[in-house]
Amino acid sequence: MRGVKRYLAAAGLAAAVAAVPVTSYGGIFKSVKTESAQTETVKYEFKSGETVVAMGAEADPVIKALGKTAKPVFEADSCAYQGKDKVYTYGGFEMSTYPVNGKECIASVYFLDDSAATQEGIKIGSKASDVVNAYGKEYNKDEQKFGTYSYSTETAELRIYTTKDVVDGVEYLVKAAK
């Protein structure tokens, strides 16, 4: 059953990234607020040790830097592109990729347990108030009604899932262009 769920998740992910043109990825996103005289921007990225995992970036250097996976790589035919969507499992998180022009690109990172954390320290088990303190009140209010705190830029999204005001899931996603 778990294999079927993973396959369905990979198929859904492939459908979600189908609408994302490769040229819409702005490179590496940082989960840091930077202020300038004109505007404030927020960017998101996941970091595992010293390795930056940026949504939409080429996966090969990240895969090499992260090293051996904790489980065999899961592969499924991509619904959106020629090739395979893949899921790499590492200590505490899964990284999903999709093929574009013969290269793998990073589609998402999903936390599996409390050993993975955002750069701001949010992990499974954190309080919802910690999420708001770390990222602010500019989340999608419609999704928050269902316990999801969703923060986004033009190219990346950070979703933090809660039940009874406790974080039970964290996910970075490449964002489809509108």
PDB file of C-alpha atoms in Angstrom, residues 2-178:
ATOM      1  CA  ARG A   2       2.848   2.389   0.842  1.00  0.00           C
ATOM      2  CA  GLY A   3       4.314   1.821  -2.631  1.00  0.00           C
ATOM      3  CA  VAL A   4       0.975   2.700  -4.207  1.00  0.00           C
ATOM      4  CA  LYS A   5       0.773   5.894  -2.123  1.00  0.00           C
ATOM      5  CA  ARG A   6       4.291   6.876  -3.187  1.00  0.00           C
ATOM      6  CA  TYR A   7       3.438   6.188  -6.822  1.00  0.00           C
ATOM      7  CA  LEU A   8       0.276   8.295  -6.567  1.00  0.00           C
ATOM      8  CA  ALA A   9       2.214  11.051  -4.818  1.00  0.00           C
ATOM      9  CA  ALA A  10       4.865  11.000  -7.560  1.00  0.00           C
ATOM     10  CA  ALA A  11       2.171  11.074 -10.242  1.00  0.00           C
ATOM     11  CA  GLY A  12       0.474  14.014  -8.522  1.00  0.00           C
ATOM     12  CA  LEU A  13       3.782  15.809  -8.201  1.00  0.00           C
ATOM     13  CA  ALA A  14       4.475  15.279 -11.892  1.00  0.00           C
ATOM     14  CA  ALA A  15       1.096  16.741 -12.769  1.00  0.00           C
ATOM     15  CA  ALA A  16       1.735  19.719 -10.500  1.00  0.00           C
ATOM     16  CA  VAL A  17       5.077  20.561 -12.080  1.00  0.00           C
ATOM     17  CA  ALA A  18       3.790  20.051 -15.620  1.00  0.00           C
ATOM     18  CA  ALA A  19       2.716  23.689 -15.763  1.00  0.00           C
ATOM     19  CA  VAL A  20       6.085  24.995 -14.534  1.00  0.00           C
ATOM     20  CA  PRO A  21       8.290  26.281 -17.323  1.00  0.00           C
ATOM     21  CA  VAL A  22      11.980  25.687 -16.716  1.00  0.00           C
ATOM     22  CA  THR A  23      12.763  29.348 -17.278  1.00  0.00           C
ATOM     23  CA  SER A  24      10.590  30.361 -14.302  1.00  0.00           C
ATOM     24  CA  TYR A  25      13.038  29.070 -11.700  1.00  0.00           C
ATOM     25  CA  GLY A  26      14.981  31.916 -10.204  1.00  0.00           C
ATOM     26  CA  GLY A  27      17.855  29.842  -8.891  1.00  0.00           C
ATOM     27  CA  ILE A  28      18.466  29.287  -5.211  1.00  0.00           C
ATOM     28  CA  PHE A  29      15.923  30.504  -2.685  1.00  0.00           C
ATOM     29  CA  LYS A  30      16.866  31.450   0.833  1.00  0.00           C
ATOM     30  CA  SER A  31      14.524  31.333   3.746  1.00  0.00           C
ATOM     31  CA  VAL A  32      15.762  34.704   4.878  1.00  0.00           C
ATOM     32  CA  LYS A  33      14.144  38.117   4.964  1.00  0.00           C
ATOM     33  CA  THR A  34      16.301  40.808   3.420  1.00  0.00           C
ATOM     34  CA  GLU A  35      15.404  44.453   3.603  1.00  0.00           C
ATOM     35  CA  SER A  36      16.344  47.104   1.109  1.00  0.00           C
ATOM     36  CA  ALA A  37      15.305  50.725   0.801  1.00  0.00           C
ATOM     37  CA  GLN A  38      12.680  49.795  -1.807  1.00  0.00           C
ATOM     38  CA  THR A  39      11.260  46.409  -0.938  1.00  0.00           C
ATOM     39  CA  GLU A  40      11.471  43.369   1.327  1.00  0.00           C
ATOM     40  CA  THR A  41      11.814  39.936  -0.255  1.00  0.00           C
ATOM     41  CA  VAL A  42      11.505  36.494   1.247  1.00  0.00           C
ATOM     42  CA  LYS A  43      13.174  33.478  -0.339  1.00  0.00           C
ATOM     43  CA  TYR A  44      13.071  29.809   0.700  1.00  0.00           C
ATOM     44  CA  GLU A  45      15.603  26.984   0.602  1.00  0.00           C
ATOM     45  CA  PHE A  46      16.169  23.800   2.591  1.00  0.00           C
ATOM     46  CA  LYS A  47      19.615  23.055   3.922  1.00  0.00           C
ATOM     47  CA  SER A  48      20.940  19.645   4.954  1.00  0.00           C
ATOM     48  CA  GLY A  49      24.273  20.154   6.655  1.00  0.00           C
ATOM     49  CA  GLU A  50      26.158  22.390   4.242  1.00  0.00           C
ATOM     50  CA  THR A  51      24.132  21.257   1.221  1.00  0.00           C
ATOM     51  CA  VAL A  52      21.584  23.694  -0.184  1.00  0.00           C
ATOM     52  CA  VAL A  53      18.486  22.046  -1.668  1.00  0.00           C
ATOM     53  CA  ALA A  54      16.764  24.677  -3.836  1.00  0.00           C
ATOM     54  CA  MET A  55      13.437  24.047  -5.536  1.00  0.00           C
ATOM     55  CA  GLY A  56      13.753  23.974  -9.320  1.00  0.00           C
ATOM     56  CA  ALA A  57      17.553  23.704  -9.238  1.00  0.00           C
ATOM     57  CA  GLU A  58      19.472  20.948 -10.998  1.00  0.00           C
ATOM     58  CA  ALA A  59      19.491  17.901  -8.737  1.00  0.00           C
ATOM     59  CA  ASP A  60      22.762  16.201  -9.733  1.00  0.00           C
ATOM     60  CA  PRO A  61      25.144  18.313  -7.597  1.00  0.00           C
ATOM     61  CA  VAL A  62      22.749  18.092  -4.636  1.00  0.00           C
ATOM     62  CA  ILE A  63      22.423  14.307  -4.956  1.00  0.00           C
ATOM     63  CA  LYS A  64      26.217  13.970  -5.047  1.00  0.00           C
ATOM     64  CA  ALA A  65      26.642  16.256  -2.028  1.00  0.00           C
ATOM     65  CA  LEU A  66      23.982  14.455   0.029  1.00  0.00           C
ATOM     66  CA  GLY A  67      25.587  11.070  -0.626  1.00  0.00           C
ATOM     67  CA  LYS A  68      24.090   7.625  -0.119  1.00  0.00           C
ATOM     68  CA  THR A  69      20.323   7.425   0.282  1.00  0.00           C
ATOM     69  CA  ALA A  70      18.714   5.734   3.290  1.00  0.00           C
ATOM     70  CA  LYS A  71      16.433   3.697   1.008  1.00  0.00           C
ATOM     71  CA  PRO A  72      16.519   2.694  -2.656  1.00  0.00           C
ATOM     72  CA  VAL A  73      15.523   5.501  -5.016  1.00  0.00           C
ATOM     73  CA  PHE A  74      11.839   5.289  -5.993  1.00  0.00           C
ATOM     74  CA  GLU A  75      11.193   5.923  -9.705  1.00  0.00           C
ATOM     75  CA  ALA A  76       8.004   6.342 -11.713  1.00  0.00           C
ATOM     76  CA  ASP A  77       7.372   7.410 -15.300  1.00  0.00           C
ATOM     77  CA  SER A  78       6.797  11.141 -15.394  1.00  0.00           C
ATOM     78  CA  CYS A  79       3.315  12.237 -16.390  1.00  0.00           C
ATOM     79  CA  ALA A  80       4.593  15.635 -17.475  1.00  0.00           C
ATOM     80  CA  TYR A  81       8.007  15.065 -19.033  1.00  0.00           C
ATOM     81  CA  GLN A  82      10.022  12.402 -20.859  1.00  0.00           C
ATOM     82  CA  GLY A  83      11.796  10.345 -18.216  1.00  0.00           C
ATOM     83  CA  LYS A  84      11.361   9.395 -14.590  1.00  0.00           C
ATOM     84  CA  ASP A  85      10.199  11.275 -11.527  1.00  0.00           C
ATOM     85  CA  LYS A  86      12.306  10.128  -8.568  1.00  0.00           C
ATOM     86  CA  VAL A  87      12.147  10.187  -4.783  1.00  0.00           C
ATOM     87  CA  TYR A  88      15.416  10.118  -2.811  1.00  0.00           C
ATOM     88  CA  THR A  89      15.152   9.302   0.912  1.00  0.00           C
ATOM     89  CA  TYR A  90      17.791  10.673   3.280  1.00  0.00           C
ATOM     90  CA  GLY A  91      17.939  10.894   7.068  1.00  0.00           C
ATOM     91  CA  GLY A  92      14.838  12.840   8.071  1.00  0.00           C
ATOM     92  CA  PHE A  93      13.596  13.930   4.641  1.00  0.00           C
ATOM     93  CA  GLU A  94      12.653  12.915   1.109  1.00  0.00           C
ATOM     94  CA  MET A  95      13.640  14.872  -1.979  1.00  0.00           C
ATOM     95  CA  SER A  96      11.580  14.506  -5.164  1.00  0.00           C
ATOM     96  CA  THR A  97      12.871  15.292  -8.636  1.00  0.00           C
ATOM     97  CA  TYR A  98      11.470  15.525 -12.144  1.00  0.00           C
ATOM     98  CA  PRO A  99      13.181  15.387 -15.562  1.00  0.00           C
ATOM     99  CA  VAL A 100      13.610  18.461 -17.777  1.00  0.00           C
ATOM    100  CA  ASN A 101      15.656  18.440 -20.980  1.00  0.00           C
ATOM    101  CA  GLY A 102      17.660  15.397 -19.890  1.00  0.00           C
ATOM    102  CA  LYS A 103      18.410  16.726 -16.380  1.00  0.00           C
ATOM    103  CA  GLU A 104      16.817  16.079 -13.013  1.00  0.00           C
ATOM    104  CA  CYS A 105      15.429  19.126 -11.223  1.00  0.00           C
ATOM    105  CA  ILE A 106      14.340  19.372  -7.591  1.00  0.00           C
ATOM    106  CA  ALA A 107      10.564  19.437  -7.160  1.00  0.00           C
ATOM    107  CA  SER A 108      10.115  19.102  -3.395  1.00  0.00           C
ATOM    108  CA  VAL A 109      11.523  18.262  -0.003  1.00  0.00           C
ATOM    109  CA  TYR A 110       9.292  16.623   2.606  1.00  0.00           C
ATOM    110  CA  PHE A 111      10.276  16.102   6.251  1.00  0.00           C
ATOM    111  CA  LEU A 112       9.871  12.543   7.539  1.00  0.00           C
ATOM    112  CA  ASP A 113      10.650  13.130  11.212  1.00  0.00           C
ATOM    113  CA  ASP A 114      11.909  15.701  13.702  1.00  0.00           C
ATOM    114  CA  SER A 115      15.568  15.268  12.713  1.00  0.00           C
ATOM    115  CA  ALA A 116      15.057  17.657   9.764  1.00  0.00           C
ATOM    116  CA  ALA A 117      14.399  21.347  10.377  1.00  0.00           C
ATOM    117  CA  THR A 118      14.046  24.557   8.430  1.00  0.00           C
ATOM    118  CA  GLN A 119      16.835  27.099   8.779  1.00  0.00           C
ATOM    119  CA  GLU A 120      14.565  28.900  11.240  1.00  0.00           C
ATOM    120  CA  GLY A 121      14.357  25.778  13.416  1.00  0.00           C
ATOM    121  CA  ILE A 122      10.831  24.627  12.507  1.00  0.00           C
ATOM    122  CA  LYS A 123      10.471  20.848  12.561  1.00  0.00           C
ATOM    123  CA  ILE A 124       7.887  18.183  13.215  1.00  0.00           C
ATOM    124  CA  GLY A 125       6.736  18.761  16.784  1.00  0.00           C
ATOM    125  CA  SER A 126       7.168  22.556  16.730  1.00  0.00           C
ATOM    126  CA  LYS A 127       4.213  24.703  17.785  1.00  0.00           C
ATOM    127  CA  ALA A 128       2.091  26.642  15.304  1.00  0.00           C
ATOM    128  CA  SER A 129       3.003  29.812  17.198  1.00  0.00           C
ATOM    129  CA  ASP A 130       6.689  29.055  16.460  1.00  0.00           C
ATOM    130  CA  VAL A 131       5.817  28.919  12.744  1.00  0.00           C
ATOM    131  CA  VAL A 132       4.154  32.343  12.858  1.00  0.00           C
ATOM    132  CA  ASN A 133       7.056  33.763  14.896  1.00  0.00           C
ATOM    133  CA  ALA A 134       9.567  32.411  12.354  1.00  0.00           C
ATOM    134  CA  TYR A 135       7.742  33.248   9.107  1.00  0.00           C
ATOM    135  CA  GLY A 136       5.170  35.881   9.966  1.00  0.00           C
ATOM    136  CA  LYS A 137       1.448  36.250   9.454  1.00  0.00           C
ATOM    137  CA  GLU A 138       1.568  36.488   5.649  1.00  0.00           C
ATOM    138  CA  TYR A 139       0.451  32.878   5.117  1.00  0.00           C
ATOM    139  CA  ASN A 140      -2.500  31.745   2.990  1.00  0.00           C
ATOM    140  CA  LYS A 141      -5.481  32.275   5.324  1.00  0.00           C
ATOM    141  CA  ASP A 142      -7.751  29.862   3.418  1.00  0.00           C
ATOM    142  CA  GLU A 143      -5.302  26.991   3.853  1.00  0.00           C
ATOM    143  CA  GLN A 144      -4.638  27.905   7.503  1.00  0.00           C
ATOM    144  CA  LYS A 145      -8.280  27.062   8.268  1.00  0.00           C
ATOM    145  CA  PHE A 146      -7.238  23.462   7.624  1.00  0.00           C
ATOM    146  CA  GLY A 147      -4.013  23.664   9.645  1.00  0.00           C
ATOM    147  CA  THR A 148      -1.675  24.494   6.758  1.00  0.00           C
ATOM    148  CA  TYR A 149       0.618  27.510   6.934  1.00  0.00           C
ATOM    149  CA  SER A 150       1.586  28.205   3.336  1.00  0.00           C
ATOM    150  CA  TYR A 151       4.255  30.787   2.500  1.00  0.00           C
ATOM    151  CA  SER A 152       5.321  31.431  -1.079  1.00  0.00           C
ATOM    152  CA  THR A 153       7.465  33.370  -3.472  1.00  0.00           C
ATOM    153  CA  GLU A 154       7.034  33.511  -7.237  1.00  0.00           C
ATOM    154  CA  THR A 155       9.004  30.277  -7.642  1.00  0.00           C
ATOM    155  CA  ALA A 156       8.905  28.343  -4.351  1.00  0.00           C
ATOM    156  CA  GLU A 157       6.467  27.467  -1.613  1.00  0.00           C
ATOM    157  CA  LEU A 158       6.920  26.390   1.990  1.00  0.00           C
ATOM    158  CA  ARG A 159       3.980  24.495   3.479  1.00  0.00           C
ATOM    159  CA  ILE A 160       3.854  23.655   7.147  1.00  0.00           C
ATOM    160  CA  TYR A 161       1.083  21.286   8.209  1.00  0.00           C
ATOM    161  CA  THR A 162      -0.333  21.283  11.745  1.00  0.00           C
ATOM    162  CA  THR A 163      -2.804  19.293  13.782  1.00  0.00           C
ATOM    163  CA  LYS A 164      -4.021  20.769  17.076  1.00  0.00           C
ATOM    164  CA  ASP A 165      -1.433  23.572  16.723  1.00  0.00           C
ATOM    165  CA  VAL A 166       1.517  21.155  16.475  1.00  0.00           C
ATOM    166  CA  VAL A 167       3.584  20.788  13.289  1.00  0.00           C
ATOM    167  CA  ASP A 168       3.196  17.328  11.770  1.00  0.00           C
ATOM    168  CA  GLY A 169       4.589  18.013   8.294  1.00  0.00           C
ATOM    169  CA  VAL A 170       6.942  20.399   6.496  1.00  0.00           C
ATOM    170  CA  GLU A 171       7.282  20.593   2.731  1.00  0.00           C
ATOM    171  CA  TYR A 172       9.208  22.776   0.291  1.00  0.00           C
ATOM    172  CA  LEU A 173       7.778  22.813  -3.259  1.00  0.00           C
ATOM    173  CA  VAL A 174       8.653  24.245  -6.628  1.00  0.00           C
ATOM    174  CA  LYS A 175       5.819  26.622  -7.479  1.00  0.00           C
ATOM    175  CA  ALA A 176       3.958  26.460 -10.773  1.00  0.00           C
ATOM    176  CA  ALA A 177       4.004  29.634 -12.842  1.00  0.00           C
ATOM    177  CA  LYS A 178       0.657  31.342 -13.257  1.00  0.00           C
TER     178      LYS A 178
END
